[in-house]
PDB file of C-alpha atoms and ligand atoms in Angstrom:
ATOM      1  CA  UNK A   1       0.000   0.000   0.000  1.00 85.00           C
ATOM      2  CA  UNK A   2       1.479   3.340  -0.755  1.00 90.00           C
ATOM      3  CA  UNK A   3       2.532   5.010   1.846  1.00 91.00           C
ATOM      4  CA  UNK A   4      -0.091   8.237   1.930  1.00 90.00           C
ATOM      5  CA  UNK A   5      -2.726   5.599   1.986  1.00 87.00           C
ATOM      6  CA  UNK A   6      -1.644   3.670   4.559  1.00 88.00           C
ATOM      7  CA  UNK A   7      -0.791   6.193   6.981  1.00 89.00           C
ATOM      8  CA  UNK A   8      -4.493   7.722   6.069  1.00 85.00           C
ATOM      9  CA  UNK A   9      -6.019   4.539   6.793  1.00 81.00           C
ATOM     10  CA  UNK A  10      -4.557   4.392  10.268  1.00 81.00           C
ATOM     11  CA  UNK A  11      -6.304   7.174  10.962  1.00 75.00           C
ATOM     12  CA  UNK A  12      -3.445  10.127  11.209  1.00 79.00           C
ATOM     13  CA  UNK A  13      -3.883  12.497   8.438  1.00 81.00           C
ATOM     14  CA  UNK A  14      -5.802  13.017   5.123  1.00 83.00           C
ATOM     15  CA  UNK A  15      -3.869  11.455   2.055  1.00 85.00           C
ATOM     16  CA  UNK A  16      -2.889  15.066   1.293  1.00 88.00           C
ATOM     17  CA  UNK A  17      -1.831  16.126   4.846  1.00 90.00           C
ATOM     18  CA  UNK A  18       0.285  12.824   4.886  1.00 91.00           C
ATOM     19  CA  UNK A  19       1.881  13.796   1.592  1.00 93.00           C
ATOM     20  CA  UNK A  20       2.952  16.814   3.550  1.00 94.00           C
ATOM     21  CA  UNK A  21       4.043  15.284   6.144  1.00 94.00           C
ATOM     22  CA  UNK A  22       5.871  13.068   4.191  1.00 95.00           C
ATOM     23  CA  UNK A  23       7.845  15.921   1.952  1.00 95.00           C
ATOM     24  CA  UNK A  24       8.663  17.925   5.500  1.00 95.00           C
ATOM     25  CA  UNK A  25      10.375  15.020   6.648  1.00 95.00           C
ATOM     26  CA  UNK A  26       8.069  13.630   9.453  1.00 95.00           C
ATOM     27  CA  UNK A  27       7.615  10.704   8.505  1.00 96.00           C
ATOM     28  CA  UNK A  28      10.077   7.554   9.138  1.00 95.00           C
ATOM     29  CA  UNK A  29      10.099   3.894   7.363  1.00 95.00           C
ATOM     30  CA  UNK A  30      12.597   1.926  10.051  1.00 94.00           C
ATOM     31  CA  UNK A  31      14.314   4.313  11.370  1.00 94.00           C
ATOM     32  CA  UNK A  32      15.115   6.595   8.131  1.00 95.00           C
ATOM     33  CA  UNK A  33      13.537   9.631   6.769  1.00 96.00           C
ATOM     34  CA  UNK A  34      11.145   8.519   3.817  1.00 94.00           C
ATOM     35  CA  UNK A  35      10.367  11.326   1.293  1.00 92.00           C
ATOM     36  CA  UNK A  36       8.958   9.825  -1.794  1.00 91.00           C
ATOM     37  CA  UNK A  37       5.613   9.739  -1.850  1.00 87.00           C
ATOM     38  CA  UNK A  38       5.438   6.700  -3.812  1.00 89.00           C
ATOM     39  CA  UNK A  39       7.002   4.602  -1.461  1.00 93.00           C
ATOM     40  CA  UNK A  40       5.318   0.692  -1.280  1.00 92.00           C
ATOM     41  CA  UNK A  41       4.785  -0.341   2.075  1.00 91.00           C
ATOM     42  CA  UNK A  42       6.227  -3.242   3.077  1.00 88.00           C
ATOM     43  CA  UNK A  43       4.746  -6.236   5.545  1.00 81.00           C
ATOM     44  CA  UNK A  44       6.992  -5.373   8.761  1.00 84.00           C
ATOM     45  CA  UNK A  45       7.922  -2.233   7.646  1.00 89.00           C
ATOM     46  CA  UNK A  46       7.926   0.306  10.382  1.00 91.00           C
ATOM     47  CA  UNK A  47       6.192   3.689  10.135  1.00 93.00           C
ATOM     48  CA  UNK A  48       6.587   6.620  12.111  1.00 94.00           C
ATOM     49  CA  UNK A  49       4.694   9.951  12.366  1.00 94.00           C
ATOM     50  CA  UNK A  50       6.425  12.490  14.090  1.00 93.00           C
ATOM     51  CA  UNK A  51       8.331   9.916  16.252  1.00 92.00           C
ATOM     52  CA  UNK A  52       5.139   7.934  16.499  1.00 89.00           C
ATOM     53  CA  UNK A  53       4.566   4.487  15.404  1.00 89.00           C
ATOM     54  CA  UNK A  54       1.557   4.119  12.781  1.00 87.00           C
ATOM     55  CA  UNK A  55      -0.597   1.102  13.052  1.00 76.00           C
ATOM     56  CA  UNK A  56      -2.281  -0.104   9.976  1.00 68.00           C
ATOM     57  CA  UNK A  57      -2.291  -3.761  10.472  1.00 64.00           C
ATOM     58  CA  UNK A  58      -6.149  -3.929  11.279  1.00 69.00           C
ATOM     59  CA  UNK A  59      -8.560  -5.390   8.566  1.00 84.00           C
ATOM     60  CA  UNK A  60     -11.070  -2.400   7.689  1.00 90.00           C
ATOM     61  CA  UNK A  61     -14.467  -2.557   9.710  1.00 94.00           C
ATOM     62  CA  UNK A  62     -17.717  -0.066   9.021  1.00 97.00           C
ATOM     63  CA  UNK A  63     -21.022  -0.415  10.755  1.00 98.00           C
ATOM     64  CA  UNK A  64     -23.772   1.618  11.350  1.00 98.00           C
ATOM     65  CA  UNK A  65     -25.379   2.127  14.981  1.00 98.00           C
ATOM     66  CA  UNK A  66     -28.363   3.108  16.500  1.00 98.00           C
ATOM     67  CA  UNK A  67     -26.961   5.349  19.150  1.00 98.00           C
ATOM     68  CA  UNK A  68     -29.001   4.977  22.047  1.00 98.00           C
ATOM     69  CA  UNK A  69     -29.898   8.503  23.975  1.00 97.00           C
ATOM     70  CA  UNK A  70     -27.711   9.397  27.042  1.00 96.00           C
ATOM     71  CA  UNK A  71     -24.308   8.223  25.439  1.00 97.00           C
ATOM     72  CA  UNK A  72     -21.924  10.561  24.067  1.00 97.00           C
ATOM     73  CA  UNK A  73     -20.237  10.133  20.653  1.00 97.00           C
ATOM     74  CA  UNK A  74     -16.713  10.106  21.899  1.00 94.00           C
ATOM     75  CA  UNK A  75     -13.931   6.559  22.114  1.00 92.00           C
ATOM     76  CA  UNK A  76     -13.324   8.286  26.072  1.00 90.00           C
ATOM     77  CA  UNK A  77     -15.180   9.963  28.146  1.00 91.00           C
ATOM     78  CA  UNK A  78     -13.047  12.062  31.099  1.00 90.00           C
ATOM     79  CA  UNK A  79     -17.109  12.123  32.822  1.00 92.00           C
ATOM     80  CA  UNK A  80     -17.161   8.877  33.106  1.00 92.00           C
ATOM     81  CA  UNK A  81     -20.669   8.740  30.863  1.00 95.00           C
ATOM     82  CA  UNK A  82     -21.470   5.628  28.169  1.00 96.00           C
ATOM     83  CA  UNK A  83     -19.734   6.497  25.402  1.00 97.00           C
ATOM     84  CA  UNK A  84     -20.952   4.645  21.630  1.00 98.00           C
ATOM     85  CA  UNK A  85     -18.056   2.157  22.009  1.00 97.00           C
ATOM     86  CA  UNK A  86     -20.125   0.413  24.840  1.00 97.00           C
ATOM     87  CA  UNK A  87     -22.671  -0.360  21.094  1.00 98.00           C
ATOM     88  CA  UNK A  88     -19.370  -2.190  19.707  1.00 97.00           C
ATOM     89  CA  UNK A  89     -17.823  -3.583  22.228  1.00 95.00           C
ATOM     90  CA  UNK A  90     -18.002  -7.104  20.591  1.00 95.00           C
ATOM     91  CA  UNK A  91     -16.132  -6.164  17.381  1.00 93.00           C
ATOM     92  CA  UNK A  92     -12.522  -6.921  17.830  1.00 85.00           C
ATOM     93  CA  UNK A  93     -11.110  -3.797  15.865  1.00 86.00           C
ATOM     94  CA  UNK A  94     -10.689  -0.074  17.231  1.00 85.00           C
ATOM     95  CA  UNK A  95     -13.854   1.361  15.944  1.00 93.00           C
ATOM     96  CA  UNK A  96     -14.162   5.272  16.141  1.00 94.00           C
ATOM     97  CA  UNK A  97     -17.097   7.568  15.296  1.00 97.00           C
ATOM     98  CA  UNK A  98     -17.392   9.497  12.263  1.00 96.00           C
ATOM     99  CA  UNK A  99     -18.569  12.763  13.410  1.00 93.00           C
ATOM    100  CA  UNK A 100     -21.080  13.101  16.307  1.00 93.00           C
ATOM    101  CA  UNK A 101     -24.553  13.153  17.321  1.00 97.00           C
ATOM    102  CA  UNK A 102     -25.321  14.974  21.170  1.00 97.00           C
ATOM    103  CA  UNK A 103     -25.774  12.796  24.392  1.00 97.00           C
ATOM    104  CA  UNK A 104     -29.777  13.606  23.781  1.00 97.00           C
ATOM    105  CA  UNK A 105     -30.169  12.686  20.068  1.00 98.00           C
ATOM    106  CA  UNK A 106     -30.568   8.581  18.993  1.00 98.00           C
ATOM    107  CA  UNK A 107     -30.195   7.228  15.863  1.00 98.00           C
ATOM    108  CA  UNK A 108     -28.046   6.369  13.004  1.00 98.00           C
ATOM    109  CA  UNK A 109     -24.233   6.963  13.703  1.00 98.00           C
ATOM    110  CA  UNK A 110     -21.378   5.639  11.431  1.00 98.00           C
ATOM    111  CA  UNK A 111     -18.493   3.775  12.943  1.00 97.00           C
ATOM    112  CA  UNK A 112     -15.503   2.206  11.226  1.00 96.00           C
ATOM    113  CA  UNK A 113     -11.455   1.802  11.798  1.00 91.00           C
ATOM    114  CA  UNK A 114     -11.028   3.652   8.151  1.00 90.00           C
ATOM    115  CA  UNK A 115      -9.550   7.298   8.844  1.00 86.00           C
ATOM    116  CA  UNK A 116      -9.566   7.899   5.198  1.00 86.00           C
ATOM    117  CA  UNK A 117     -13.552   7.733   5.020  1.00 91.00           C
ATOM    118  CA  UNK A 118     -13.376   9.038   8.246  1.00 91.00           C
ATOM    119  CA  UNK A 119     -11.598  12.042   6.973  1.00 87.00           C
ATOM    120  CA  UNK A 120     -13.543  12.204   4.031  1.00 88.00           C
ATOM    121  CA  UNK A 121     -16.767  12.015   5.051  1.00 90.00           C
ATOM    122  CA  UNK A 122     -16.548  14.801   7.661  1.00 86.00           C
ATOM    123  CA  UNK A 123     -14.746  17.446   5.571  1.00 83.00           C
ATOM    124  CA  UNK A 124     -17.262  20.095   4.844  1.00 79.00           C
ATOM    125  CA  UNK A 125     -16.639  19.599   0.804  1.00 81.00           C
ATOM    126  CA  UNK A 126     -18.097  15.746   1.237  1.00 78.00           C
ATOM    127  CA  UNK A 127     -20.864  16.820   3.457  1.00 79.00           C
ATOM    128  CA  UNK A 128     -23.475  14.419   3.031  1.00 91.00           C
ATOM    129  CA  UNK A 129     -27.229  15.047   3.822  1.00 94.00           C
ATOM    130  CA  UNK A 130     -28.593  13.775   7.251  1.00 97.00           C
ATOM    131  CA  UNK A 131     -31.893  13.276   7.589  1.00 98.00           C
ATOM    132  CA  UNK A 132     -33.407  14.029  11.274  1.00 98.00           C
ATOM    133  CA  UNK A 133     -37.115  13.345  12.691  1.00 98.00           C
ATOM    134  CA  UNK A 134     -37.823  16.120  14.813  1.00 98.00           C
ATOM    135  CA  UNK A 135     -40.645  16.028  17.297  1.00 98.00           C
ATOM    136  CA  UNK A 136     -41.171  19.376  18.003  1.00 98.00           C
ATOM    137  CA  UNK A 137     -43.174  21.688  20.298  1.00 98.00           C
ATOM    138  CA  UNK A 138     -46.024  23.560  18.535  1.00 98.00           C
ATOM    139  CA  UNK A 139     -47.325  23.881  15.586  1.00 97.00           C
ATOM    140  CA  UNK A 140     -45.042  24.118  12.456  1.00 97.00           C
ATOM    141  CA  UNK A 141     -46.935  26.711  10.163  1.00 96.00           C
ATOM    142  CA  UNK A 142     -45.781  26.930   6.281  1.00 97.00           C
ATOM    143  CA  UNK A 143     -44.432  30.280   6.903  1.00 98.00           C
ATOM    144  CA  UNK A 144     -42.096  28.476   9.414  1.00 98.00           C
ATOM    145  CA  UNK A 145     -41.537  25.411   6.902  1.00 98.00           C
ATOM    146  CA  UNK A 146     -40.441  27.747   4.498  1.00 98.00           C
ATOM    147  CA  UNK A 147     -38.346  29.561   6.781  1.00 98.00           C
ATOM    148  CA  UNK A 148     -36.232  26.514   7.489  1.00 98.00           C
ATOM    149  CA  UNK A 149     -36.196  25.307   4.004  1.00 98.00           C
ATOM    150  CA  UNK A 150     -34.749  28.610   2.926  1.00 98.00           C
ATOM    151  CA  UNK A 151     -32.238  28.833   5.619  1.00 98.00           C
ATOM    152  CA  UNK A 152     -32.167  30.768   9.532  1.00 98.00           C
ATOM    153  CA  UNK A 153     -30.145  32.560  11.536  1.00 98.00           C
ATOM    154  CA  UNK A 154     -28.848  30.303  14.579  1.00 97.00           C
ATOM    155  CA  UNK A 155     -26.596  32.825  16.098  1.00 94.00           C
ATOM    156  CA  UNK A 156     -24.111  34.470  13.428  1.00 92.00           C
ATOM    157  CA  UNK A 157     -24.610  31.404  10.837  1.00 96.00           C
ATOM    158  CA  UNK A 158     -27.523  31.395   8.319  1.00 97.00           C
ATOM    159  CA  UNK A 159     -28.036  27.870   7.542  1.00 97.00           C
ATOM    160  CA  UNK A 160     -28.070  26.744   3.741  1.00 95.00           C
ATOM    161  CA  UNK A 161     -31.017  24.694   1.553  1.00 96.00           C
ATOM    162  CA  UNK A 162     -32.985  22.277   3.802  1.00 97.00           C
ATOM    163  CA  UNK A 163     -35.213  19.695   2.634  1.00 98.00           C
ATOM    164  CA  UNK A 164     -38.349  20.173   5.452  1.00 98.00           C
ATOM    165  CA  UNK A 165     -41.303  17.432   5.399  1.00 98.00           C
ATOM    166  CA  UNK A 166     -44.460  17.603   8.455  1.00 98.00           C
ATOM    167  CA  UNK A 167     -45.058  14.023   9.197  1.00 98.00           C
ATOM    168  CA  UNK A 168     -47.856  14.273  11.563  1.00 97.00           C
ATOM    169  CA  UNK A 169     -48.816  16.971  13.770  1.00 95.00           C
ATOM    170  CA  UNK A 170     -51.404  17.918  17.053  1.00 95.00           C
ATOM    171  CA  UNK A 171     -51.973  21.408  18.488  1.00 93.00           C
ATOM    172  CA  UNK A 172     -49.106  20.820  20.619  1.00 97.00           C
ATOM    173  CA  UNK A 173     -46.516  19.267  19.247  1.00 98.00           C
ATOM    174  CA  UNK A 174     -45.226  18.547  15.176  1.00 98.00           C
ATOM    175  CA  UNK A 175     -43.025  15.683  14.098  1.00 98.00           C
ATOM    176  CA  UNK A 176     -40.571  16.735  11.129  1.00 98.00           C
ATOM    177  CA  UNK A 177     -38.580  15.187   8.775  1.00 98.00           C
ATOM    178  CA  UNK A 178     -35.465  17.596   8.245  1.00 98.00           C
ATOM    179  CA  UNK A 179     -32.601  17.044   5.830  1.00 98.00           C
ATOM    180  CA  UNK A 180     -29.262  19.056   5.969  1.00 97.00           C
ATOM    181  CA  UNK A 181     -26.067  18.775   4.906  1.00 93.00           C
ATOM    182  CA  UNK A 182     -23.853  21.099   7.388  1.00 91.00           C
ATOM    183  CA  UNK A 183     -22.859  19.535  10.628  1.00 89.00           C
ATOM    184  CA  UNK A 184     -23.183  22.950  12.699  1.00 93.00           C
ATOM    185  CA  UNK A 185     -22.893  22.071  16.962  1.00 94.00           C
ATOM    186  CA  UNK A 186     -26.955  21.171  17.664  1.00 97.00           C
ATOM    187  CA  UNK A 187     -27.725  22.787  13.961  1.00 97.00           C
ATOM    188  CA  UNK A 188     -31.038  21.311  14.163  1.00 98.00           C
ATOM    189  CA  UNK A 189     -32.506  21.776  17.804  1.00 98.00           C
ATOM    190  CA  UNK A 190     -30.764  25.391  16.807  1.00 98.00           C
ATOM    191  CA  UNK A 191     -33.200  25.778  13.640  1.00 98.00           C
ATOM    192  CA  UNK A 192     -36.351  25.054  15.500  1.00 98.00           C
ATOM    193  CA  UNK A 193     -35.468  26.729  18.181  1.00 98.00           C
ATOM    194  CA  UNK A 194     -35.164  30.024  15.511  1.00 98.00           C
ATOM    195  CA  UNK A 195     -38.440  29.833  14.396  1.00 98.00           C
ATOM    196  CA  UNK A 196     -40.161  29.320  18.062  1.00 98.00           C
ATOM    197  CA  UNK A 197     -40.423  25.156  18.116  1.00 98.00           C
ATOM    198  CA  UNK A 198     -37.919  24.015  20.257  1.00 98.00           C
ATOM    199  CA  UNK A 199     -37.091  20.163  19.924  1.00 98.00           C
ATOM    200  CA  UNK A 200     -38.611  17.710  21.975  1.00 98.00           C
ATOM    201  CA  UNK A 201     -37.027  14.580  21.132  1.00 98.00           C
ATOM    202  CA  UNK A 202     -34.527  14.227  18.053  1.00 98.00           C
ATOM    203  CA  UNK A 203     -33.647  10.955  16.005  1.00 98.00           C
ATOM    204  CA  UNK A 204     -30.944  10.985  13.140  1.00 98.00           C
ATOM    205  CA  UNK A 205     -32.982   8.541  10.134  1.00 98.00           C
ATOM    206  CA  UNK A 206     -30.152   8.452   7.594  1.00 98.00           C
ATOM    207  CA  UNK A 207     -26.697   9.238   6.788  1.00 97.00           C
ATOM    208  CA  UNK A 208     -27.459  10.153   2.804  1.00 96.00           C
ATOM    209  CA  UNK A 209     -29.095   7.479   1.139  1.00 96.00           C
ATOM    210  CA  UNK A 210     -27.708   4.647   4.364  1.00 97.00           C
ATOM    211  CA  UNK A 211     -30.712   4.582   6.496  1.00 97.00           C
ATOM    212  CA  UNK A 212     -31.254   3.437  10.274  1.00 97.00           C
ATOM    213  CA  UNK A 213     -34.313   1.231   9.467  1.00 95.00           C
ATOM    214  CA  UNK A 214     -35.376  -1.128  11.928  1.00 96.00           C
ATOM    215  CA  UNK A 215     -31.876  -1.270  13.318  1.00 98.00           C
ATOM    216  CA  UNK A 216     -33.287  -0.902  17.195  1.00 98.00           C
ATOM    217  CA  UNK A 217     -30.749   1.351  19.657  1.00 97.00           C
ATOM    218  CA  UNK A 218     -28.015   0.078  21.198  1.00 98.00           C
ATOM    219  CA  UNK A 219     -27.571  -2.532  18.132  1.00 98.00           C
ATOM    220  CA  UNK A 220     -25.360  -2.618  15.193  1.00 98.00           C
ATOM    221  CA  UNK A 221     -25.180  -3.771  11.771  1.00 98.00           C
ATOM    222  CA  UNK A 222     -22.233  -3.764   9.292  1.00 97.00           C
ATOM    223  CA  UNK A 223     -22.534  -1.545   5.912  1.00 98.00           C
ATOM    224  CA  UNK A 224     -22.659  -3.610   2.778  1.00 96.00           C
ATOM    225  CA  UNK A 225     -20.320  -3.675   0.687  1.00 95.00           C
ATOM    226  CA  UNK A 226     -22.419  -1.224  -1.858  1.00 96.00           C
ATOM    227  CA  UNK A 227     -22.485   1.223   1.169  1.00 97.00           C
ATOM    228  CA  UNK A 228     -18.985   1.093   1.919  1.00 96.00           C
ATOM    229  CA  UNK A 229     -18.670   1.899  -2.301  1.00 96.00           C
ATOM    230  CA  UNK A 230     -21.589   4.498  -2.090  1.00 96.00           C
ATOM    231  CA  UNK A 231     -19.560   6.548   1.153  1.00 95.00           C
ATOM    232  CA  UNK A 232     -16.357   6.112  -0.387  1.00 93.00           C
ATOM    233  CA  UNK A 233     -18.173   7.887  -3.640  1.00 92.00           C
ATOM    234  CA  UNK A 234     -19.897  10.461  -1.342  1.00 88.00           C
TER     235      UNK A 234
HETATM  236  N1  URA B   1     -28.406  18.517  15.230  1.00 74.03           N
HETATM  237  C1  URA B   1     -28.577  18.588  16.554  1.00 74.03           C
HETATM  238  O1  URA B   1     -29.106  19.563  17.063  1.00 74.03           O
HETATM  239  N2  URA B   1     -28.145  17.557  17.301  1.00 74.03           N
HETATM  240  C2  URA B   1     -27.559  16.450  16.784  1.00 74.03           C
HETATM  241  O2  URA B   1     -27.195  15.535  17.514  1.00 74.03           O
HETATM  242  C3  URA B   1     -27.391  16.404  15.403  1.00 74.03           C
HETATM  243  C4  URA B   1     -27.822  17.458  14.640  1.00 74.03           C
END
């Protein structure tokens, strides 16, 4: 595997960012400085990152989860609190999440040991719509549904595009289907929250066209390989 790749895959750096480190000298193949990009690694080679030793021995793993609520989307948490590895513990690979849902939102969370996709997925260019179901308070009137389609103000940031659906509603509270493709801190409880409906309960449905299902919280299930193809693609 060339060397970018593999020190991508372990998780350390973008392919480009590892090109860079590579031409500035950081990184080491047994002890020497490697610059050329190129460069084949070998089984037993050693790899180090700015005096670190790079892993990549680990065969690829990518699942999807139904975070449960009351977990946070961290590997460690310095609280103490369930973190989504507790969802995994049974896979024998060092899963890590690709990018984060709160402690008080469920749903459908991506997990894999591939810091390429990892990288990838959560760089704003790749952003790939998420689709929410928002049970909010209120009624949702079109004026509002318009509102958030066309993008809100949620403290200095004006969101972009949003697909918006109502699902059901009663005088007091409205469940949505929202689709966005930013990954703002609480974007969505921010957005109702703009127009007057704060969130009651929040599930993420889908990660683009990868969706939860019946895949019940606090389970797993691994991607296909079509998925795997169709993030990769993303
Ligand atoms: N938006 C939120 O407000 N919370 C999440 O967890 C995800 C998106």
């Amino acid at each position: 595997m060339r060397i970018n790749k593999y020190i991508a895959q372990a998780g350390v750096a973008s392919r480009r960012k590892a090109d860079e480190l590579i031409a500035n000298g950081n990184v080491k193949v047994n002890g020497a400085v490697m610059k050329e990009p190129g460069y084949d690694v070998q089984e037993g080679d050693k790899v180090m990152v700015n005096g670190r030793l790079i892993e990549n021995s680990q065969k690829l793993e990518y699942v999807l989860i139904n975070k449960p609520l009351g977990m946070v989307t961290t590997v460690e948490d310095d609280k103490d609190r369930l973190t989504v590895m507790e969802v995994v513990k049974d896979i024998d690979a060092r899963l890590f999440p690709v990018g984060r849902l709160d402690y008080n939102t469920s749903g459908a969370l991506l997990m894999t040991n591939d810091g390429e996709l990892a990288y990838h997925l959560t760089h704003p260019k790749h952003e790939v719509y998420k689709t929410y179901h928002a049970l909010v308070k209120g009624v949702l009137s079109d004026e509002k549904v318009a509102r958030l389609r066309k993008g809100v103000d949620i403290g200095g940031y004006v969101t972009s595009r949003a697909y918006v659906k109502i699902l059901r509603g009663t005088r007091t509270s409205t469940l949505v289907e929202i689709s966005i493709h930013e990954g703002k801190n609480r974007q969505v409880r921010k957005m109702f929250a703009a127009v007057g409906n704060p969130v009651q309960t929040l599930e993420r449905v889908a990660i683009g066209d990868i969706r939860l299902g019946h895949l019940k919280q606090g389970h797993y299930r691994k991607l296909t390989r079509e998925e795997i193809e169709y993030l990769k693609n993303c």
